[in-house]
């Protein structure tokens, strides 16, 4: 499937826990154009994962709408694929069988085998097709989870801190891999991350989600990241943007501290 747009309008989400209502999101508007990469940043607990789940049809909003390619998102939306912080692979299945699990139902037989081999090779796991999740590293398992998501050929790829549990070097490699795959497949991407540098490296736009004084979170800031992708990690032009984003997130930086 080719890239499709995602449109989130006036979305609110309330949870009821122990008999008390808890408003997490209110009035969230967010559009991701077809083929665009948007990074979603915000403090822990502000509702980023909740918003991503709503975008993928894994939960329903209390108010507002989520449109995938102009149509209301469905339960477990087939046009979207989600990658979580941990791989969530089936432990008794080989990596190849796990990736096959992501294929659309009408892809079977030789074509299924070819597609699985293709996606495993895209994420650098061609030699590990017959390994089981416990026989590979955390980074490799996460790459298999990415391959499973890509095998769906999703119109929208939803990523919830997919690299957060990886060591720093593996994380950088995975970011480059994602940039390559996104360029090749042209998929629309909504990437939840805590990592400002990851957002600056990968995203066309950065959306900051934050709580309002009365509780629920909404979009506080939308930034266009200058410079074409793939972006140089050492780009000095991004330093000011990095400082202001860290400042928004409550992290003091030398630039923010200086008088
Ligand atoms: N199923 C649920 N039932 C009740 N409350 C929930 C549920 N899911 C999320 N919440 C609450 O919604 C709020 C937002 O949670 P969410 O996981 O979306 O935050 P987050 O921004 O992804 O945080 P983090 O950066 O730590 O992953 C939290 O207060 C959480 O307790
Ligand atoms: Mg989260």
PDB file of C-alpha atoms and ligand atoms in Angstrom:
ATOM      1  CA  UNK A   1       0.000   0.000   0.000  1.00  0.00           C
ATOM      2  CA  UNK A   2       1.261   3.481  -0.737  1.00  0.00           C
ATOM      3  CA  UNK A   3       1.555   6.173   1.894  1.00  0.00           C
ATOM      4  CA  UNK A   4      -1.712   7.679   3.106  1.00  0.00           C
ATOM      5  CA  UNK A   5      -2.452  10.742   5.251  1.00  0.00           C
ATOM      6  CA  UNK A   6      -3.506  10.617   8.901  1.00  0.00           C
ATOM      7  CA  UNK A   7      -5.818  13.261  10.324  1.00  0.00           C
ATOM      8  CA  UNK A   8      -6.596  13.569  14.018  1.00  0.00           C
ATOM      9  CA  UNK A   9      -9.247  16.195  14.787  1.00  0.00           C
ATOM     10  CA  UNK A  10     -10.495  17.412  18.159  1.00  0.00           C
ATOM     11  CA  UNK A  11      -9.549  14.154  19.818  1.00  0.00           C
ATOM     12  CA  UNK A  12     -10.196  13.681  23.521  1.00  0.00           C
ATOM     13  CA  UNK A  13      -9.581  10.590  25.622  1.00  0.00           C
ATOM     14  CA  UNK A  14     -10.755   9.915  29.149  1.00  0.00           C
ATOM     15  CA  UNK A  15     -10.060   6.831  31.208  1.00  0.00           C
ATOM     16  CA  UNK A  16     -11.999   5.647  34.203  1.00  0.00           C
ATOM     17  CA  UNK A  17      -9.834   4.081  36.862  1.00  0.00           C
ATOM     18  CA  UNK A  18     -11.068   3.121  40.359  1.00  0.00           C
ATOM     19  CA  UNK A  19     -14.348   4.887  39.623  1.00  0.00           C
ATOM     20  CA  UNK A  20     -12.642   8.217  38.810  1.00  0.00           C
ATOM     21  CA  UNK A  21     -12.511   9.807  35.397  1.00  0.00           C
ATOM     22  CA  UNK A  22      -9.154  10.932  34.162  1.00  0.00           C
ATOM     23  CA  UNK A  23      -8.975  13.206  31.109  1.00  0.00           C
ATOM     24  CA  UNK A  24      -5.700  12.442  29.317  1.00  0.00           C
ATOM     25  CA  UNK A  25      -6.153  14.167  25.948  1.00  0.00           C
ATOM     26  CA  UNK A  26      -8.420  17.038  24.895  1.00  0.00           C
ATOM     27  CA  UNK A  27      -8.760  18.923  21.627  1.00  0.00           C
ATOM     28  CA  UNK A  28      -5.850  17.216  19.908  1.00  0.00           C
ATOM     29  CA  UNK A  29      -5.459  18.206  16.266  1.00  0.00           C
ATOM     30  CA  UNK A  30      -2.682  16.628  14.265  1.00  0.00           C
ATOM     31  CA  UNK A  31      -2.264  16.003  10.550  1.00  0.00           C
ATOM     32  CA  UNK A  32       0.427  13.891   8.986  1.00  0.00           C
ATOM     33  CA  UNK A  33       0.615  14.192   5.207  1.00  0.00           C
ATOM     34  CA  UNK A  34       1.142  11.140   3.009  1.00  0.00           C
ATOM     35  CA  UNK A  35       4.828  10.228   3.135  1.00  0.00           C
ATOM     36  CA  UNK A  36       5.604  12.694   5.905  1.00  0.00           C
ATOM     37  CA  UNK A  37       7.566  11.795   9.051  1.00  0.00           C
ATOM     38  CA  UNK A  38       6.235  13.467  12.192  1.00  0.00           C
ATOM     39  CA  UNK A  39       7.889  12.996  15.574  1.00  0.00           C
ATOM     40  CA  UNK A  40       5.711  13.277  18.671  1.00  0.00           C
ATOM     41  CA  UNK A  41       7.539  14.508  21.763  1.00  0.00           C
ATOM     42  CA  UNK A  42       6.235  15.206  25.236  1.00  0.00           C
ATOM     43  CA  UNK A  43       6.810  14.541  28.907  1.00  0.00           C
ATOM     44  CA  UNK A  44       6.290  11.065  30.300  1.00  0.00           C
ATOM     45  CA  UNK A  45       2.652  10.280  31.002  1.00  0.00           C
ATOM     46  CA  UNK A  46       1.242  13.104  28.833  1.00  0.00           C
ATOM     47  CA  UNK A  47      -0.608  10.714  26.511  1.00  0.00           C
ATOM     48  CA  UNK A  48       1.701  10.015  23.561  1.00  0.00           C
ATOM     49  CA  UNK A  49       1.131   6.247  23.585  1.00  0.00           C
ATOM     50  CA  UNK A  50      -2.577   6.827  24.089  1.00  0.00           C
ATOM     51  CA  UNK A  51      -2.677   9.050  20.988  1.00  0.00           C
ATOM     52  CA  UNK A  52      -0.706   6.515  18.942  1.00  0.00           C
ATOM     53  CA  UNK A  53      -3.088   3.732  20.002  1.00  0.00           C
ATOM     54  CA  UNK A  54      -6.047   5.877  18.910  1.00  0.00           C
ATOM     55  CA  UNK A  55      -4.327   6.500  15.560  1.00  0.00           C
ATOM     56  CA  UNK A  56      -3.924   2.754  15.020  1.00  0.00           C
ATOM     57  CA  UNK A  57      -7.482   1.864  16.015  1.00  0.00           C
ATOM     58  CA  UNK A  58      -6.259  -0.012  19.102  1.00  0.00           C
ATOM     59  CA  UNK A  59      -8.520   2.165  21.253  1.00  0.00           C
ATOM     60  CA  UNK A  60     -11.344   4.617  20.581  1.00  0.00           C
ATOM     61  CA  UNK A  61     -11.415   8.332  21.427  1.00  0.00           C
ATOM     62  CA  UNK A  62     -13.963   9.797  23.856  1.00  0.00           C
ATOM     63  CA  UNK A  63     -14.507  12.642  21.354  1.00  0.00           C
ATOM     64  CA  UNK A  64     -13.182  13.721  17.987  1.00  0.00           C
ATOM     65  CA  UNK A  65     -12.158  11.731  14.954  1.00  0.00           C
ATOM     66  CA  UNK A  66      -9.224   9.844  13.481  1.00  0.00           C
ATOM     67  CA  UNK A  67      -9.169   9.577   9.691  1.00  0.00           C
ATOM     68  CA  UNK A  68      -6.804   7.321   7.778  1.00  0.00           C
ATOM     69  CA  UNK A  69      -6.761   8.325   4.124  1.00  0.00           C
ATOM     70  CA  UNK A  70      -9.970  10.256   4.724  1.00  0.00           C
ATOM     71  CA  UNK A  71     -11.912   7.350   6.243  1.00  0.00           C
ATOM     72  CA  UNK A  72     -12.580   6.714   9.940  1.00  0.00           C
ATOM     73  CA  UNK A  73      -9.953   4.476  11.499  1.00  0.00           C
ATOM     74  CA  UNK A  74     -11.164   0.906  12.045  1.00  0.00           C
ATOM     75  CA  UNK A  75     -10.527  -1.433  14.960  1.00  0.00           C
ATOM     76  CA  UNK A  76      -6.962  -2.785  14.546  1.00  0.00           C
ATOM     77  CA  UNK A  77      -6.726  -0.668  11.398  1.00  0.00           C
ATOM     78  CA  UNK A  78      -5.280  -2.760   8.565  1.00  0.00           C
ATOM     79  CA  UNK A  79      -3.826   0.331   6.870  1.00  0.00           C
ATOM     80  CA  UNK A  80      -1.668   1.062   9.940  1.00  0.00           C
ATOM     81  CA  UNK A  81       1.152  -0.942  11.515  1.00  0.00           C
ATOM     82  CA  UNK A  82       2.422  -0.331  15.032  1.00  0.00           C
ATOM     83  CA  UNK A  83       5.856  -0.991  16.525  1.00  0.00           C
ATOM     84  CA  UNK A  84       6.137  -0.769  20.302  1.00  0.00           C
ATOM     85  CA  UNK A  85       9.073  -0.170  22.617  1.00  0.00           C
ATOM     86  CA  UNK A  86       9.538  -3.914  23.061  1.00  0.00           C
ATOM     87  CA  UNK A  87       9.403  -6.331  20.099  1.00  0.00           C
ATOM     88  CA  UNK A  88       6.292  -8.326  21.164  1.00  0.00           C
ATOM     89  CA  UNK A  89       7.299 -11.293  18.986  1.00  0.00           C
ATOM     90  CA  UNK A  90       5.771 -14.733  19.408  1.00  0.00           C
ATOM     91  CA  UNK A  91       8.553 -16.559  21.304  1.00  0.00           C
ATOM     92  CA  UNK A  92       7.837 -20.023  19.882  1.00  0.00           C
ATOM     93  CA  UNK A  93       7.984 -18.867  16.279  1.00  0.00           C
ATOM     94  CA  UNK A  94      11.083 -18.235  14.176  1.00  0.00           C
ATOM     95  CA  UNK A  95      11.833 -14.676  13.105  1.00  0.00           C
ATOM     96  CA  UNK A  96      10.646 -15.574   9.596  1.00  0.00           C
ATOM     97  CA  UNK A  97       7.308 -16.865  10.933  1.00  0.00           C
ATOM     98  CA  UNK A  98       6.960 -13.754  13.076  1.00  0.00           C
ATOM     99  CA  UNK A  99       7.524 -11.525  10.058  1.00  0.00           C
ATOM    100  CA  UNK A 100       5.096 -13.641   8.011  1.00  0.00           C
ATOM    101  CA  UNK A 101       2.513 -12.837  10.652  1.00  0.00           C
ATOM    102  CA  UNK A 102       2.558  -9.231   9.413  1.00  0.00           C
ATOM    103  CA  UNK A 103       1.782 -10.108   5.776  1.00  0.00           C
ATOM    104  CA  UNK A 104      -1.636  -9.242   4.372  1.00  0.00           C
ATOM    105  CA  UNK A 105      -3.882 -12.347   4.280  1.00  0.00           C
ATOM    106  CA  UNK A 106      -3.914 -12.555   0.498  1.00  0.00           C
ATOM    107  CA  UNK A 107      -0.118 -12.942   0.338  1.00  0.00           C
ATOM    108  CA  UNK A 108       0.594 -16.682   0.492  1.00  0.00           C
ATOM    109  CA  UNK A 109       2.874 -19.411  -0.870  1.00  0.00           C
ATOM    110  CA  UNK A 110       6.041 -18.439  -2.748  1.00  0.00           C
ATOM    111  CA  UNK A 111       5.110 -14.786  -2.686  1.00  0.00           C
ATOM    112  CA  UNK A 112       4.860 -14.873   1.113  1.00  0.00           C
ATOM    113  CA  UNK A 113       8.271 -16.562   1.351  1.00  0.00           C
ATOM    114  CA  UNK A 114       9.809 -13.952  -0.956  1.00  0.00           C
ATOM    115  CA  UNK A 115       8.281 -11.050   0.947  1.00  0.00           C
ATOM    116  CA  UNK A 116       9.477 -12.391   4.312  1.00  0.00           C
ATOM    117  CA  UNK A 117      12.987 -12.873   2.878  1.00  0.00           C
ATOM    118  CA  UNK A 118      12.880  -9.335   1.468  1.00  0.00           C
ATOM    119  CA  UNK A 119      11.894  -7.655   4.739  1.00  0.00           C
ATOM    120  CA  UNK A 120      14.330  -9.738   6.785  1.00  0.00           C
ATOM    121  CA  UNK A 121      17.099  -8.669   4.450  1.00  0.00           C
ATOM    122  CA  UNK A 122      16.004  -4.999   4.579  1.00  0.00           C
ATOM    123  CA  UNK A 123      16.506  -5.050   8.367  1.00  0.00           C
ATOM    124  CA  UNK A 124      19.752  -7.047   8.104  1.00  0.00           C
ATOM    125  CA  UNK A 125      18.407 -10.345   9.444  1.00  0.00           C
ATOM    126  CA  UNK A 126      18.631 -12.523   6.325  1.00  0.00           C
ATOM    127  CA  UNK A 127      20.885 -15.003   8.139  1.00  0.00           C
ATOM    128  CA  UNK A 128      18.632 -15.270  11.190  1.00  0.00           C
ATOM    129  CA  UNK A 129      15.336 -16.298   9.594  1.00  0.00           C
ATOM    130  CA  UNK A 130      15.259 -19.608  11.490  1.00  0.00           C
ATOM    131  CA  UNK A 131      16.288 -18.183  14.855  1.00  0.00           C
ATOM    132  CA  UNK A 132      13.742 -17.762  17.597  1.00  0.00           C
ATOM    133  CA  UNK A 133      13.377 -14.437  19.434  1.00  0.00           C
ATOM    134  CA  UNK A 134      15.286 -15.662  22.520  1.00  0.00           C
ATOM    135  CA  UNK A 135      18.245 -16.631  20.326  1.00  0.00           C
ATOM    136  CA  UNK A 136      18.839 -13.082  19.076  1.00  0.00           C
ATOM    137  CA  UNK A 137      19.754  -9.767  20.736  1.00  0.00           C
ATOM    138  CA  UNK A 138      17.248  -7.094  21.761  1.00  0.00           C
ATOM    139  CA  UNK A 139      18.229  -4.965  18.776  1.00  0.00           C
ATOM    140  CA  UNK A 140      17.775  -7.873  16.383  1.00  0.00           C
ATOM    141  CA  UNK A 141      14.382  -8.726  17.862  1.00  0.00           C
ATOM    142  CA  UNK A 142      13.333  -5.102  17.466  1.00  0.00           C
ATOM    143  CA  UNK A 143      14.488  -5.171  13.831  1.00  0.00           C
ATOM    144  CA  UNK A 144      12.309  -8.264  13.329  1.00  0.00           C
ATOM    145  CA  UNK A 145       9.383  -6.345  14.834  1.00  0.00           C
ATOM    146  CA  UNK A 146      10.036  -3.522  12.357  1.00  0.00           C
ATOM    147  CA  UNK A 147      10.180  -6.061   9.501  1.00  0.00           C
ATOM    148  CA  UNK A 148       6.849  -7.552  10.647  1.00  0.00           C
ATOM    149  CA  UNK A 149       5.290  -4.062  10.601  1.00  0.00           C
ATOM    150  CA  UNK A 150       6.762  -3.269   7.161  1.00  0.00           C
ATOM    151  CA  UNK A 151       5.511  -6.606   5.802  1.00  0.00           C
ATOM    152  CA  UNK A 152       1.997  -5.222   6.148  1.00  0.00           C
ATOM    153  CA  UNK A 153       3.031  -2.510   3.668  1.00  0.00           C
ATOM    154  CA  UNK A 154       1.210  -0.057   5.884  1.00  0.00           C
ATOM    155  CA  UNK A 155      -0.069   3.259   4.633  1.00  0.00           C
ATOM    156  CA  UNK A 156       0.872   4.671   8.050  1.00  0.00           C
ATOM    157  CA  UNK A 157       3.643   3.353  10.274  1.00  0.00           C
ATOM    158  CA  UNK A 158       3.075   4.134  13.958  1.00  0.00           C
ATOM    159  CA  UNK A 159       6.166   3.829  16.123  1.00  0.00           C
ATOM    160  CA  UNK A 160       5.994   4.061  19.918  1.00  0.00           C
ATOM    161  CA  UNK A 161       9.542   4.666  21.160  1.00  0.00           C
ATOM    162  CA  UNK A 162      10.733   1.758  19.050  1.00  0.00           C
ATOM    163  CA  UNK A 163      14.418   2.241  19.853  1.00  0.00           C
ATOM    164  CA  UNK A 164      14.214   3.356  23.474  1.00  0.00           C
ATOM    165  CA  UNK A 165      15.235   0.005  24.941  1.00  0.00           C
ATOM    166  CA  UNK A 166      18.306  -0.347  22.713  1.00  0.00           C
ATOM    167  CA  UNK A 167      21.901   0.606  23.492  1.00  0.00           C
ATOM    168  CA  UNK A 168      23.042   3.970  22.135  1.00  0.00           C
ATOM    169  CA  UNK A 169      24.967   2.635  19.147  1.00  0.00           C
ATOM    170  CA  UNK A 170      22.245   0.190  18.069  1.00  0.00           C
ATOM    171  CA  UNK A 171      19.746   3.022  18.408  1.00  0.00           C
ATOM    172  CA  UNK A 172      21.700   5.214  15.980  1.00  0.00           C
ATOM    173  CA  UNK A 173      21.946   2.326  13.506  1.00  0.00           C
ATOM    174  CA  UNK A 174      18.216   1.656  13.804  1.00  0.00           C
ATOM    175  CA  UNK A 175      17.439   5.332  13.201  1.00  0.00           C
ATOM    176  CA  UNK A 176      19.473   5.230   9.990  1.00  0.00           C
ATOM    177  CA  UNK A 177      17.743   2.000   9.003  1.00  0.00           C
ATOM    178  CA  UNK A 178      14.353   3.590   9.560  1.00  0.00           C
ATOM    179  CA  UNK A 179      15.369   6.620   7.490  1.00  0.00           C
ATOM    180  CA  UNK A 180      16.485   4.311   4.636  1.00  0.00           C
ATOM    181  CA  UNK A 181      13.343   2.186   4.801  1.00  0.00           C
ATOM    182  CA  UNK A 182      11.117   5.244   4.930  1.00  0.00           C
ATOM    183  CA  UNK A 183      12.851   6.687   1.889  1.00  0.00           C
ATOM    184  CA  UNK A 184      12.495   3.418   0.000  1.00  0.00           C
ATOM    185  CA  UNK A 185       8.898   2.661   0.986  1.00  0.00           C
ATOM    186  CA  UNK A 186       7.775   6.292   1.279  1.00  0.00           C
ATOM    187  CA  UNK A 187       5.507   5.388   4.202  1.00  0.00           C
ATOM    188  CA  UNK A 188       3.799   7.986   6.373  1.00  0.00           C
ATOM    189  CA  UNK A 189       5.379   7.805   9.834  1.00  0.00           C
ATOM    190  CA  UNK A 190       4.232   8.988  13.257  1.00  0.00           C
ATOM    191  CA  UNK A 191       7.113   8.400  15.656  1.00  0.00           C
ATOM    192  CA  UNK A 192       6.711   8.789  19.412  1.00  0.00           C
ATOM    193  CA  UNK A 193      10.068   9.441  21.016  1.00  0.00           C
ATOM    194  CA  UNK A 194      11.672  10.872  24.143  1.00  0.00           C
ATOM    195  CA  UNK A 195      14.813  11.567  22.209  1.00  0.00           C
ATOM    196  CA  UNK A 196      15.054  15.121  20.859  1.00  0.00           C
ATOM    197  CA  UNK A 197      18.049  14.211  18.695  1.00  0.00           C
ATOM    198  CA  UNK A 198      16.164  11.273  17.188  1.00  0.00           C
ATOM    199  CA  UNK A 199      13.271  13.611  16.341  1.00  0.00           C
ATOM    200  CA  UNK A 200      15.613  16.188  14.792  1.00  0.00           C
ATOM    201  CA  UNK A 201      17.448  13.530  12.789  1.00  0.00           C
ATOM    202  CA  UNK A 202      14.413  11.758  11.360  1.00  0.00           C
ATOM    203  CA  UNK A 203      11.384  14.027  11.254  1.00  0.00           C
ATOM    204  CA  UNK A 204      10.023  16.547   8.759  1.00  0.00           C
ATOM    205  CA  UNK A 205       8.029  18.066  11.609  1.00  0.00           C
ATOM    206  CA  UNK A 206       8.080  17.799  15.392  1.00  0.00           C
ATOM    207  CA  UNK A 207       4.881  17.990  17.410  1.00  0.00           C
ATOM    208  CA  UNK A 208       5.110  18.670  21.118  1.00  0.00           C
ATOM    209  CA  UNK A 209       2.310  17.283  23.231  1.00  0.00           C
ATOM    210  CA  UNK A 210       1.871  18.748  26.681  1.00  0.00           C
ATOM    211  CA  UNK A 211      -0.600  19.083  29.514  1.00  0.00           C
ATOM    212  CA  UNK A 212      -2.725  22.175  29.829  1.00  0.00           C
ATOM    213  CA  UNK A 213      -3.108  23.791  33.301  1.00  0.00           C
ATOM    214  CA  UNK A 214      -6.436  21.994  33.809  1.00  0.00           C
ATOM    215  CA  UNK A 215      -5.015  18.551  33.041  1.00  0.00           C
ATOM    216  CA  UNK A 216      -5.498  16.968  29.660  1.00  0.00           C
ATOM    217  CA  UNK A 217      -2.781  17.249  27.048  1.00  0.00           C
ATOM    218  CA  UNK A 218      -3.021  18.780  23.618  1.00  0.00           C
ATOM    219  CA  UNK A 219      -0.616  19.931  20.906  1.00  0.00           C
ATOM    220  CA  UNK A 220       1.536  22.739  22.350  1.00  0.00           C
ATOM    221  CA  UNK A 221       3.976  23.324  19.557  1.00  0.00           C
ATOM    222  CA  UNK A 222       4.519  22.275  15.945  1.00  0.00           C
ATOM    223  CA  UNK A 223       7.944  22.811  14.404  1.00  0.00           C
ATOM    224  CA  UNK A 224       9.130  22.377  10.846  1.00  0.00           C
ATOM    225  CA  UNK A 225      12.612  20.923  10.979  1.00  0.00           C
ATOM    226  CA  UNK A 226      14.799  22.704   8.420  1.00  0.00           C
ATOM    227  CA  UNK A 227      17.031  20.794   6.032  1.00  0.00           C
ATOM    228  CA  UNK A 228      16.361  17.851   3.763  1.00  0.00           C
ATOM    229  CA  UNK A 229      16.364  14.257   5.019  1.00  0.00           C
ATOM    230  CA  UNK A 230      18.580  12.407   5.759  1.00  0.00           C
ATOM    231  CA  UNK A 231      19.838  15.098   8.114  1.00  0.00           C
ATOM    232  CA  UNK A 232      23.389  15.331   9.347  1.00  0.00           C
ATOM    233  CA  UNK A 233      23.530  14.471  13.052  1.00  0.00           C
ATOM    234  CA  UNK A 234      26.122  17.182  13.639  1.00  0.00           C
ATOM    235  CA  UNK A 235      24.164  19.922  11.814  1.00  0.00           C
ATOM    236  CA  UNK A 236      24.991  23.105  13.733  1.00  0.00           C
ATOM    237  CA  UNK A 237      21.829  24.740  12.388  1.00  0.00           C
ATOM    238  CA  UNK A 238      19.744  22.383  14.508  1.00  0.00           C
ATOM    239  CA  UNK A 239      21.472  23.303  17.784  1.00  0.00           C
ATOM    240  CA  UNK A 240      19.144  26.213  18.564  1.00  0.00           C
ATOM    241  CA  UNK A 241      16.083  24.097  17.807  1.00  0.00           C
ATOM    242  CA  UNK A 242      17.461  21.337  20.043  1.00  0.00           C
ATOM    243  CA  UNK A 243      17.953  23.761  22.941  1.00  0.00           C
ATOM    244  CA  UNK A 244      14.494  25.242  22.618  1.00  0.00           C
ATOM    245  CA  UNK A 245      12.866  21.780  22.420  1.00  0.00           C
ATOM    246  CA  UNK A 246      14.789  20.622  25.499  1.00  0.00           C
ATOM    247  CA  UNK A 247      13.745  23.848  27.219  1.00  0.00           C
ATOM    248  CA  UNK A 248      10.085  23.144  26.355  1.00  0.00           C
ATOM    249  CA  UNK A 249      10.512  19.676  27.849  1.00  0.00           C
ATOM    250  CA  UNK A 250      11.880  21.196  31.057  1.00  0.00           C
ATOM    251  CA  UNK A 251      15.514  20.298  30.503  1.00  0.00           C
ATOM    252  CA  UNK A 252      18.027  23.069  31.155  1.00  0.00           C
ATOM    253  CA  UNK A 253      20.641  23.512  28.451  1.00  0.00           C
ATOM    254  CA  UNK A 254      23.590  25.931  28.416  1.00  0.00           C
ATOM    255  CA  UNK A 255      21.755  28.103  25.864  1.00  0.00           C
ATOM    256  CA  UNK A 256      18.608  28.140  27.986  1.00  0.00           C
ATOM    257  CA  UNK A 257      20.545  28.955  31.169  1.00  0.00           C
ATOM    258  CA  UNK A 258      22.682  31.738  29.688  1.00  0.00           C
ATOM    259  CA  UNK A 259      21.392  35.247  30.482  1.00  0.00           C
TER     260      UNK A 259
HETATM  261  N1  LIG B   1      -5.914   1.780  29.742  1.00  0.00           N
HETATM  262  C1  LIG B   1      -5.748   2.796  30.587  1.00  0.00           C
HETATM  263  N2  LIG B   1      -6.543   2.932  31.677  1.00  0.00           N
HETATM  264  C2  LIG B   1      -6.404   3.982  32.529  1.00  0.00           C
HETATM  265  N3  LIG B   1      -5.481   4.956  32.368  1.00  0.00           N
HETATM  266  C3  LIG B   1      -4.661   4.861  31.315  1.00  0.00           C
HETATM  267  C4  LIG B   1      -4.743   3.794  30.368  1.00  0.00           C
HETATM  268  N4  LIG B   1      -3.799   3.980  29.412  1.00  0.00           N
HETATM  269  C5  LIG B   1      -3.152   5.110  29.746  1.00  0.00           C
HETATM  270  N5  LIG B   1      -3.668   5.647  30.883  1.00  0.00           N
HETATM  271  C6  LIG B   1      -3.229   6.898  31.523  1.00  0.00           C
HETATM  272  O1  LIG B   1      -3.100   7.888  30.522  1.00  0.00           O
HETATM  273  C7  LIG B   1      -2.001   8.738  30.805  1.00  0.00           C
HETATM  274  C8  LIG B   1      -1.125   8.805  29.583  1.00  0.00           C
HETATM  275  O2  LIG B   1      -0.497   7.549  29.377  1.00  0.00           O
HETATM  276  P1  LIG B   1       0.416   7.267  28.118  1.00  0.00           P
HETATM  277  O3  LIG B   1       0.930   5.890  28.249  1.00  0.00           O
HETATM  278  O4  LIG B   1      -0.330   7.618  26.887  1.00  0.00           O
HETATM  279  O5  LIG B   1       1.585   8.344  28.334  1.00  0.00           O
HETATM  280  P2  LIG B   1       2.950   8.536  27.509  1.00  0.00           P
HETATM  281  O6  LIG B   1       3.015   9.974  27.115  1.00  0.00           O
HETATM  282  O7  LIG B   1       3.046   7.531  26.449  1.00  0.00           O
HETATM  283  O8  LIG B   1       4.039   8.266  28.644  1.00  0.00           O
HETATM  284  P3  LIG B   1       5.525   7.644  28.470  1.00  0.00           P
HETATM  285  O9  LIG B   1       6.339   8.730  27.835  1.00  0.00           O
HETATM  286  O10 LIG B   1       5.961   7.391  29.873  1.00  0.00           O
HETATM  287  O11 LIG B   1       5.426   6.402  27.647  1.00  0.00           O
HETATM  288  C9  LIG B   1      -1.336   8.180  32.051  1.00  0.00           C
HETATM  289  O12 LIG B   1      -1.767   8.936  33.160  1.00  0.00           O
HETATM  290  C10 LIG B   1      -1.845   6.773  32.135  1.00  0.00           C
HETATM  291  O13 LIG B   1      -1.923   6.357  33.469  1.00  0.00           O
HETATM  292 MG1  LIG B   2       4.314   5.895  26.107  1.00  0.00          MG
END
